[in-house]
Amino acid sequence: MRIGELSRRTGVSVPTIKFYVREGLLPAGELTSPNQASYGEAHVRRLRLIRALLDVGGLSVAAIRGVVTAVDDPEQPVHDVLGAATKSLMPRHERESDDGVEEARKTVAGLIEARGWHADPSGPASDALAAALVALDELGHGRFVEVLDAYADAAERVARADLEYVAHHVAREELVESAVVGTVLGDAIFAALRRLAHMDASDRTFGRTEEGGGEG
């Protein structure tokens, strides 16, 4: 198909498609003449992946480049590719070490060890968790760490559900792509579900009591 048809099928403008090619997010089409290129279903699929990561996942172009680079690497074991891809999804938390940061990192490392997780206590995800714990402590909510195990239980269930879903894909490229998409879009789904659950829990905990005039 020509680039115009690719644009119509995906809803992505021609200039944007060309930008994605220049940025290394999308493979170039196969040249059929000096001024024409042909695109296939793989381009349609990749464009939809890029738009999902960008529009729903909120990833930057640089982060998406890291993801597609990992997805397209045929030499690495699937587990390593998943690690490289999901690592690109985590924001970096640049903060100077102090007693609070070091204590939070110890808490995270202790959680990982206690749960027997095969995870890097100094990796981006661990740093992100430590940064959140530091922020909570600075806001006077350091005791939030008491519910960390409950969060970890929920995270384990969600992670298992994610990978049990993608394990049904046979092709390696589909497996990796699905795991990446599940991580990014799964975060958006989980966050939305959590907000809905908060609404219900708030109504059950506070709303009905207030409506009932403080009955207990």
Coordinates of N, CA and C in Angstrom, one line a residue:
M1 N 0.8 -1.2 0.0 CA 0.0 0.0 0.0 C 0.9 1.2 0.0
R2 N 0.3 2.3 -0.5 CA 1.1 3.6 -0.5 C 0.9 4.3 0.8
I3 N 1.7 5.3 1.0 CA 1.7 6.0 2.3 C 0.4 6.6 2.6
G4 N -0.3 7.1 1.6 CA -1.6 7.7 1.8 C -2.6 6.7 2.3
E5 N -2.6 5.5 1.8 CA -3.5 4.4 2.3 C -3.1 4.0 3.7
L6 N -1.8 4.0 4.0 CA -1.4 3.7 5.4 C -1.9 4.7 6.3
S7 N -1.9 6.0 5.9 CA -2.4 7.1 6.7 C -3.9 6.9 6.9
R8 N -4.6 6.6 5.9 CA -6.1 6.4 6.0 C -6.4 5.3 7.0
R9 N -5.7 4.2 6.9 CA -6.0 3.0 7.7 C -5.7 3.2 9.1
T10 N -4.7 4.0 9.4 CA -4.3 4.1 10.8 C -4.7 5.5 11.5
G11 N -5.2 6.4 10.6 CA -5.5 7.7 11.2 C -4.3 8.6 11.6
V12 N -3.2 8.2 11.1 CA -1.9 9.0 11.3 C -1.6 9.7 10.1
S13 N -1.3 11.0 10.2 CA -1.1 11.8 9.0 C 0.2 11.4 8.3
V14 N 0.3 11.7 7.1 CA 1.5 11.4 6.3 C 2.8 12.1 6.9
P15 N 2.7 13.4 7.2 CA 3.9 14.0 7.8 C 4.3 13.3 9.1
T16 N 3.4 12.9 9.9 CA 3.7 12.2 11.2 C 4.3 10.8 10.9
I17 N 3.8 10.1 9.9 CA 4.4 8.8 9.5 C 5.9 9.0 9.1
K18 N 6.1 10.0 8.3 CA 7.5 10.3 7.9 C 8.4 10.7 9.1
F19 N 7.8 11.4 10.0 CA 8.5 11.8 11.2 C 8.9 10.5 12.0
Y20 N 8.0 9.6 12.2 CA 8.3 8.3 12.9 C 9.4 7.5 12.2
V21 N 9.4 7.5 10.8 CA 10.4 6.9 10.1 C 11.8 7.5 10.4
R22 N 11.8 8.9 10.3 CA 13.1 9.6 10.6 C 13.6 9.3 12.0
E23 N 12.7 9.2 13.0 CA 13.1 9.0 14.4 C 13.4 7.6 14.7
G24 N 13.2 6.7 13.7 CA 13.6 5.3 14.0 C 12.5 4.5 14.7
L25 N 11.3 5.0 14.8 CA 10.2 4.3 15.4 C 9.5 3.4 14.4
L26 N 9.5 3.7 13.2 CA 8.8 2.9 12.1 C 9.8 2.6 11.0
P27 N 9.8 1.3 10.6 CA 10.7 1.0 9.5 C 10.3 1.7 8.2
A28 N 11.3 2.1 7.4 CA 10.9 2.7 6.1 C 10.2 1.7 5.2
G29 N 9.4 2.2 4.3 CA 8.7 1.4 3.3 C 9.7 0.9 2.3
E30 N 9.3 -0.1 1.5 CA 10.1 -0.7 0.5 C 10.0 0.1 -0.8
L31 N 11.1 0.7 -1.2 CA 11.1 1.5 -2.4 C 10.7 0.8 -3.6
T32 N 9.7 1.3 -4.3 CA 9.2 0.7 -5.6 C 9.6 1.6 -6.8
S33 N 10.0 2.9 -6.5 CA 10.5 3.8 -7.5 C 11.3 4.9 -6.7
P34 N 12.0 5.8 -7.3 CA 12.7 6.8 -6.6 C 11.9 7.6 -5.7
N35 N 10.6 7.8 -6.0 CA 9.8 8.7 -5.1 C 8.6 8.0 -4.5
Q36 N 8.6 6.6 -4.6 CA 7.4 5.9 -4.0 C 7.9 4.7 -3.2
A37 N 7.2 4.5 -2.1 CA 7.5 3.3 -1.2 C 6.2 2.6 -0.9
S38 N 6.4 1.3 -0.7 CA 5.3 0.4 -0.4 C 5.3 0.0 1.1
Y39 N 4.2 0.0 1.7 CA 4.0 -0.4 3.1 C 3.1 -1.6 3.3
G40 N 3.4 -2.4 4.3 CA 2.6 -3.6 4.6 C 1.9 -3.6 5.9
E41 N 1.3 -4.8 6.2 CA 0.6 -4.9 7.5 C 1.4 -4.7 8.7
A42 N 2.8 -5.0 8.6 CA 3.6 -4.8 9.7 C 3.7 -3.3 10.1
H43 N 3.7 -2.4 9.0 CA 3.7 -1.0 9.3 C 2.4 -0.5 10.0
V44 N 1.3 -1.1 9.6 CA 0.0 -0.8 10.2 C 0.0 -1.2 11.7
R45 N 0.5 -2.4 11.9 CA 0.6 -2.8 13.3 C 1.5 -2.0 14.2
R46 N 2.7 -1.6 13.6 CA 3.7 -0.8 14.3 C 3.1 0.6 14.6
L47 N 2.4 1.2 13.6 CA 1.8 2.5 13.8 C 0.8 2.5 14.9
R48 N 0.0 1.4 15.0 CA -1.0 1.3 16.0 C -0.3 1.2 17.4
L49 N 0.8 0.4 17.4 CA 1.6 0.3 18.7 C 2.1 1.7 19.1
I50 N 2.7 2.4 18.2 CA 3.3 3.7 18.5 C 2.2 4.6 19.1
R51 N 1.0 4.7 18.4 CA 0.0 5.6 18.8 C -0.6 5.1 20.2
A52 N -0.7 3.9 20.5 CA -1.1 3.4 21.8 C -0.1 3.8 22.9
L53 N 1.2 3.6 22.6 CA 2.2 4.0 23.6 C 2.2 5.5 23.8
L54 N 2.0 6.2 22.8 CA 2.0 7.7 22.8 C 0.8 8.3 23.4
D55 N -0.4 7.9 22.9 CA -1.6 8.5 23.3 C -2.2 8.0 24.6
V56 N -2.2 6.7 24.8 CA -2.7 6.1 26.1 C -1.6 6.0 27.1
G57 N -0.5 5.5 26.7 CA 0.6 5.3 27.7 C 1.3 6.5 28.1
G58 N 1.3 7.6 27.2 CA 1.9 8.8 27.6 C 3.4 8.8 27.5
L59 N 4.0 7.9 26.7 CA 5.4 7.8 26.6 C 6.0 8.8 25.6
S60 N 7.2 9.2 25.9 CA 7.9 10.1 25.0 C 8.4 9.4 23.7
V61 N 8.7 10.2 22.7 CA 9.3 9.6 21.5 C 10.5 8.8 21.8
A62 N 11.4 9.3 22.7 CA 12.6 8.6 23.0 C 12.3 7.3 23.7
A63 N 11.3 7.3 24.6 CA 11.0 6.0 25.3 C 10.4 5.0 24.4
I64 N 9.6 5.5 23.4 CA 9.0 4.6 22.4 C 10.1 4.0 21.6
R65 N 11.1 4.8 21.2 CA 12.3 4.3 20.4 C 13.0 3.1 21.2
G66 N 13.1 3.3 22.5 CA 13.8 2.3 23.3 C 12.9 1.0 23.3
V67 N 11.6 1.2 23.3 CA 10.7 0.0 23.3 C 10.8 -0.7 22.0
V68 N 10.6 0.0 20.9 CA 10.6 -0.7 19.6 C 12.0 -1.3 19.3
T69 N 13.0 -0.7 19.8 CA 14.4 -1.3 19.5 C 14.5 -2.6 20.2
A70 N 14.0 -2.7 21.5 CA 14.0 -4.0 22.2 C 13.1 -5.0 21.5
V71 N 11.9 -4.6 21.1 CA 11.0 -5.5 20.4 C 11.6 -6.1 19.2
D72 N 12.3 -5.3 18.4 CA 12.9 -5.7 17.1 C 14.2 -6.5 17.2
D73 N 14.7 -6.7 18.4 CA 16.0 -7.4 18.5 C 15.7 -8.9 18.5
P74 N 16.1 -9.6 17.5 CA 15.8 -11.0 17.4 C 16.8 -11.9 18.1
E75 N 17.9 -11.3 18.6 CA 19.0 -12.1 19.2 C 18.8 -12.4 20.7
Q76 N 18.2 -11.5 21.4 CA 18.1 -11.6 22.8 C 17.0 -12.6 23.2
P77 N 17.2 -13.3 24.4 CA 16.1 -14.1 24.9 C 14.9 -13.2 25.3
V78 N 13.7 -13.8 25.2 CA 12.5 -13.1 25.4 C 12.5 -12.4 26.8
H79 N 13.0 -13.1 27.8 CA 13.0 -12.5 29.2 C 13.9 -11.2 29.2
D80 N 15.0 -11.3 28.5 CA 15.9 -10.1 28.5 C 15.3 -9.0 27.7
V81 N 14.6 -9.3 26.6 CA 14.0 -8.3 25.8 C 12.9 -7.6 26.6
L82 N 12.1 -8.4 27.3 CA 11.0 -7.8 28.1 C 11.6 -6.9 29.1
G83 N 12.7 -7.3 29.7 CA 13.3 -6.4 30.7 C 13.8 -5.1 30.1
A84 N 14.4 -5.2 28.9 CA 14.9 -4.0 28.3 C 13.8 -3.1 27.8
A85 N 12.7 -3.7 27.4 CA 11.6 -2.9 26.9 C 10.9 -2.2 28.1
T86 N 10.6 -2.9 29.1 CA 9.9 -2.3 30.2 C 10.8 -1.3 31.0
K87 N 12.1 -1.5 30.9 CA 13.0 -0.6 31.6 C 12.8 0.8 30.9
S88 N 12.6 0.8 29.6 CA 12.4 2.1 28.9 C 11.1 2.8 29.3
L89 N 10.2 2.0 29.9 CA 8.9 2.6 30.3 C 9.0 3.4 31.6
M90 N 10.0 3.1 32.4 CA 10.1 3.7 33.8 C 10.7 5.1 33.7
P91 N 10.1 6.1 34.4 CA 10.7 7.4 34.5 C 12.0 7.3 35.4
R92 N 12.9 8.2 35.1 CA 14.1 8.3 35.9 C 13.9 9.2 37.0
H93 N 14.3 8.9 38.2 CA 14.2 9.7 39.4 C 15.6 10.2 39.9
E94 N 15.9 11.3 39.4 CA 17.2 11.9 39.8 C 17.1 12.7 41.1
R95 N 17.7 12.1 42.1 CA 17.6 12.8 43.4 C 18.9 12.5 44.2
E96 N 19.4 13.5 44.8 CA 20.6 13.3 45.6 C 20.3 12.4 46.8
S97 N 21.3 11.5 47.1 CA 21.1 10.6 48.2 C 21.1 11.4 49.5
D98 N 20.2 11.0 50.4 CA 20.3 11.5 51.8 C 19.7 10.4 52.7
D99 N 19.6 10.7 53.9 CA 19.1 9.6 54.9 C 17.7 9.1 54.5
G100 N 16.8 10.0 54.0 CA 15.5 9.6 53.6 C 15.5 8.7 52.4
V101 N 16.3 9.1 51.4 CA 16.4 8.3 50.2 C 17.0 6.9 50.5
E102 N 18.1 6.9 51.2 CA 18.7 5.6 51.5 C 17.8 4.7 52.3
E103 N 17.1 5.3 53.3 CA 16.1 4.5 54.1 C 15.0 3.9 53.2
A104 N 14.5 4.7 52.3 CA 13.5 4.2 51.4 C 14.0 3.1 50.5
R105 N 15.3 3.2 50.0 CA 15.8 2.2 49.2 C 16.0 0.9 50.0
K106 N 16.4 1.0 51.3 CA 16.5 -0.2 52.1 C 15.1 -0.9 52.3
T107 N 14.1 0.0 52.4 CA 12.7 -0.6 52.5 C 12.3 -1.3 51.3
V108 N 12.6 -0.8 50.1 CA 12.3 -1.4 48.9 C 13.1 -2.7 48.7
A109 N 14.4 -2.7 49.0 CA 15.2 -3.9 48.9 C 14.7 -5.0 49.9
G110 N 14.3 -4.6 51.1 CA 13.7 -5.5 52.0 C 12.4 -6.1 51.5
L111 N 11.6 -5.3 50.9 CA 10.3 -5.8 50.3 C 10.6 -6.9 49.3
I112 N 11.5 -6.6 48.4 CA 11.9 -7.5 47.3 C 12.4 -8.8 47.8
E113 N 13.3 -8.7 48.8 CA 13.9 -9.9 49.4 C 12.8 -10.7 50.1
A114 N 12.0 -10.1 50.9 CA 11.0 -10.8 51.7 C 10.0 -11.5 50.8
R115 N 9.7 -10.9 49.7 CA 8.7 -11.6 48.8 C 9.3 -12.5 47.8
G116 N 10.7 -12.6 47.8 CA 11.4 -13.5 46.9 C 11.3 -13.1 45.5
W117 N 11.1 -11.8 45.2 CA 11.0 -11.4 43.8 C 12.4 -11.4 43.1
H118 N 12.4 -11.8 41.9 CA 13.6 -11.7 41.1 C 13.6 -10.4 40.4
A119 N 14.0 -9.4 41.2 CA 13.9 -8.0 40.7 C 15.1 -7.2 41.2
D120 N 15.6 -6.2 40.5 CA 16.8 -5.4 40.8 C 16.4 -4.4 41.8
P121 N 17.0 -4.4 43.0 CA 16.7 -3.4 44.0 C 17.3 -2.1 43.7
S122 N 18.1 -2.0 42.7 CA 18.7 -0.7 42.3 C 18.2 -0.3 40.9
G123 N 17.2 -1.0 40.4 CA 16.8 -0.6 39.0 C 15.8 0.5 39.0
P124 N 15.3 0.9 37.8 CA 14.4 2.1 37.7 C 13.1 1.9 38.5
A125 N 12.5 0.7 38.5 CA 11.3 0.5 39.2 C 11.5 0.6 40.7
S126 N 12.6 0.1 41.2 CA 12.9 0.2 42.6 C 13.1 1.7 43.0
D127 N 13.8 2.4 42.1 CA 14.1 3.8 42.4 C 12.8 4.6 42.4
A128 N 11.8 4.3 41.5 CA 10.6 5.0 41.4 C 9.8 4.7 42.7
L129 N 9.8 3.5 43.2 CA 9.1 3.2 44.4 C 9.7 3.9 45.6
A130 N 11.0 3.9 45.7 CA 11.7 4.6 46.7 C 11.4 6.1 46.7
A131 N 11.4 6.7 45.5 CA 11.0 8.1 45.4 C 9.6 8.4 45.9
A132 N 8.7 7.5 45.6 CA 7.3 7.7 46.1 C 7.2 7.6 47.6
L133 N 8.0 6.7 48.2 CA 8.0 6.5 49.6 C 8.6 7.8 50.3
V134 N 9.7 8.3 49.7 CA 10.3 9.5 50.2 C 9.3 10.7 50.2
A135 N 8.6 10.8 49.1 CA 7.6 11.9 48.9 C 6.5 11.8 50.0
L136 N 6.0 10.6 50.2 CA 5.0 10.3 51.2 C 5.5 10.7 52.6
D137 N 6.7 10.3 52.9 CA 7.3 10.7 54.2 C 7.4 12.2 54.4
E138 N 7.8 12.9 53.4 CA 8.0 14.3 53.5 C 6.7 15.0 53.6
L139 N 5.6 14.4 53.2 CA 4.3 15.0 53.3 C 3.6 14.6 54.6
G140 N 4.3 13.8 55.4 CA 3.8 13.4 56.7 C 3.0 12.1 56.7
H141 N 3.2 11.4 55.6 CA 2.4 10.1 55.5 C 3.4 8.9 55.4
G142 N 4.4 8.9 56.2 CA 5.4 7.9 56.2 C 4.8 6.5 56.6
R143 N 3.7 6.5 57.4 CA 3.1 5.3 57.8 C 2.4 4.5 56.6
F144 N 2.3 5.2 55.5 CA 1.8 4.5 54.3 C 2.5 3.3 54.0
V145 N 3.7 3.2 54.4 CA 4.5 2.0 54.2 C 3.9 0.7 54.8
E146 N 3.0 1.0 55.7 CA 2.3 -0.2 56.4 C 1.4 -0.9 55.4
V147 N 0.9 -0.2 54.3 CA 0.0 -0.9 53.3 C 0.8 -1.4 52.1
L148 N 2.1 -1.3 52.2 CA 3.0 -1.7 51.0 C 2.8 -3.2 50.7
D149 N 2.6 -4.1 51.7 CA 2.4 -5.5 51.4 C 1.1 -5.7 50.6
A150 N 0.1 -4.9 51.0 CA -1.2 -5.0 50.3 C -1.1 -4.6 48.9
Y151 N -0.3 -3.6 48.6 CA -0.1 -3.1 47.3 C 0.7 -4.2 46.5
A152 N 1.7 -4.8 47.2 CA 2.5 -5.8 46.5 C 1.7 -7.1 46.2
D153 N 0.8 -7.4 47.1 CA -0.1 -8.6 46.8 C -0.9 -8.3 45.5
A154 N -1.5 -7.1 45.4 CA -2.3 -6.7 44.2 C -1.4 -6.7 43.0
A155 N -0.2 -6.2 43.1 CA 0.8 -6.1 42.0 C 1.1 -7.5 41.5
E156 N 1.4 -8.4 42.4 CA 1.7 -9.8 42.0 C 0.5 -10.4 41.2
R157 N -0.7 -10.2 41.6 CA -1.8 -10.7 40.9 C -2.0 -10.1 39.5
V158 N -1.8 -8.8 39.4 CA -1.9 -8.1 38.1 C -0.8 -8.6 37.2
A159 N 0.5 -8.7 37.7 CA 1.6 -9.1 36.9 C 1.4 -10.5 36.4
R160 N 0.9 -11.4 37.2 CA 0.6 -12.8 36.7 C -0.5 -12.8 35.7
A161 N -1.5 -12.0 35.8 CA -2.6 -11.9 34.8 C -2.0 -11.3 33.5
D162 N -1.2 -10.3 33.6 CA -0.6 -9.8 32.4 C 0.2 -10.8 31.6
L163 N 1.1 -11.6 32.3 CA 1.9 -12.5 31.5 C 1.2 -13.8 31.2
E164 N 0.2 -14.2 32.0 CA -0.7 -15.3 31.5 C -1.4 -15.0 30.3
Y165 N -1.8 -13.7 30.1 CA -2.5 -13.3 28.9 C -1.6 -13.4 27.7
V166 N -0.4 -12.8 27.8 CA 0.5 -12.7 26.7 C 1.1 -14.1 26.4
A167 N 1.2 -15.0 27.4 CA 1.8 -16.3 27.1 C 1.0 -17.1 26.1
H168 N -0.3 -16.7 25.8 CA -1.0 -17.4 24.8 C -0.6 -17.0 23.4
H169 N 0.3 -16.0 23.2 CA 0.8 -15.7 21.9 C 2.0 -16.6 21.6
V170 N 2.0 -17.1 20.4 CA 3.1 -18.1 20.1 C 4.3 -17.4 19.5
A171 N 4.1 -16.4 18.5 CA 5.2 -15.8 17.9 C 5.9 -14.9 18.8
R172 N 7.2 -14.9 18.8 CA 8.1 -14.2 19.7 C 7.8 -12.7 19.6
E173 N 7.7 -12.1 18.4 CA 7.5 -10.7 18.3 C 6.1 -10.3 18.9
E174 N 5.1 -11.2 18.8 CA 3.8 -10.9 19.3 C 3.9 -11.0 20.9
L175 N 4.7 -11.9 21.4 CA 4.8 -12.1 22.8 C 5.4 -10.9 23.4
V176 N 6.5 -10.4 22.9 CA 7.2 -9.2 23.4 C 6.3 -8.0 23.3
E177 N 5.8 -7.8 22.1 CA 4.9 -6.6 21.9 C 3.8 -6.6 22.8
S178 N 3.1 -7.8 23.0 CA 2.0 -7.8 23.9 C 2.3 -7.5 25.3
A179 N 3.5 -8.0 25.7 CA 3.9 -7.7 27.1 C 4.2 -6.3 27.3
V180 N 4.8 -5.6 26.3 CA 5.0 -4.2 26.4 C 3.7 -3.4 26.4
V181 N 2.8 -3.7 25.5 CA 1.6 -3.1 25.4 C 0.8 -3.3 26.7
G182 N 0.8 -4.5 27.2 CA 0.1 -4.8 28.5 C 0.7 -4.0 29.6
T183 N 2.0 -3.8 29.6 CA 2.6 -3.0 30.7 C 2.1 -1.6 30.7
V184 N 2.2 -1.0 29.5 CA 1.8 0.4 29.3 C 0.3 0.6 29.5
L185 N -0.5 -0.1 28.6 CA -1.9 0.1 28.7 C -2.5 -0.5 29.9
G186 N -1.8 -1.6 30.4 CA -2.3 -2.2 31.7 C -2.2 -1.2 32.8
D187 N -1.1 -0.4 32.8 CA -1.0 0.7 33.8 C -2.1 1.6 33.8
A188 N -2.5 2.0 32.5 CA -3.6 3.0 32.4 C -4.9 2.3 32.8
I189 N -5.1 1.1 32.5 CA -6.4 0.4 32.9 C -6.4 0.2 34.4
F190 N -5.3 -0.2 35.0 CA -5.2 -0.4 36.5 C -5.5 0.9 37.2
A191 N -4.9 2.0 36.7 CA -5.1 3.3 37.4 C -6.5 3.7 37.3
A192 N -7.2 3.5 36.1 CA -8.6 3.9 36.0 C -9.5 3.0 36.9
L193 N -9.2 1.7 37.0 CA -9.9 0.8 37.8 C -9.8 1.2 39.3
R194 N -8.5 1.6 39.7 CA -8.3 2.0 41.0 C -9.1 3.3 41.4
R195 N -9.2 4.2 40.4 CA -10.0 5.4 40.7 C -11.4 5.1 40.9
L196 N -11.9 4.1 40.1 CA -13.3 3.7 40.2 C -13.5 3.1 41.6
A197 N -12.6 2.2 42.0 CA -12.7 1.5 43.3 C -12.6 2.5 44.4
H198 N -11.8 3.6 44.2 CA -11.7 4.6 45.2 C -13.0 5.3 45.4
M199 N -13.7 5.6 44.3 CA -15.0 6.3 44.4 C -16.0 5.4 45.2
D200 N -16.0 4.1 44.9 CA -16.9 3.2 45.6 C -16.5 3.2 47.1
A201 N -15.2 3.0 47.4 CA -14.7 2.8 48.8 C -15.0 4.1 49.6
S202 N -14.8 5.3 48.9 CA -15.0 6.6 49.6 C -16.5 6.7 49.9
D203 N -17.4 6.3 49.0 CA -18.8 6.4 49.2 C -19.2 5.5 50.4
R204 N -18.7 4.3 50.4 CA -19.0 3.4 51.4 C -18.5 3.8 52.8
T205 N -17.3 4.4 52.8 CA -16.6 4.7 54.0 C -17.1 6.0 54.6
F206 N -17.2 7.0 53.7 CA -17.5 8.4 54.2 C -18.9 8.9 53.7
G207 N -19.2 8.7 52.4 CA -20.4 9.3 51.9 C -21.7 8.9 52.6
R208 N -21.9 7.6 52.8 CA -23.1 7.2 53.4 C -23.3 7.6 54.9
T209 N -22.1 7.7 55.6 CA -22.1 8.2 56.9 C -22.6 9.6 57.0
E210 N -22.0 10.4 56.0 CA -22.4 11.8 56.0 C -23.8 12.0 55.6
E211 N -24.3 11.2 54.7 CA -25.7 11.3 54.3 C -26.6 10.9 55.4
G212 N -26.2 10.0 56.2 CA -27.0 9.5 57.3 C -26.9 10.4 58.6
G213 N -26.2 11.5 58.5 CA -26.2 12.4 59.6 C -25.2 11.9 60.7
G214 N -24.2 11.2 60.3 CA -23.2 10.8 61.3 C -23.6 9.5 62.0
E215 N -24.5 8.7 61.5 CA -24.9 7.5 62.2 C -23.7 6.5 62.1
G216 N -23.5 5.8 63.2 CA -22.4 4.9 63.2 C -22.7 3.5 63.5

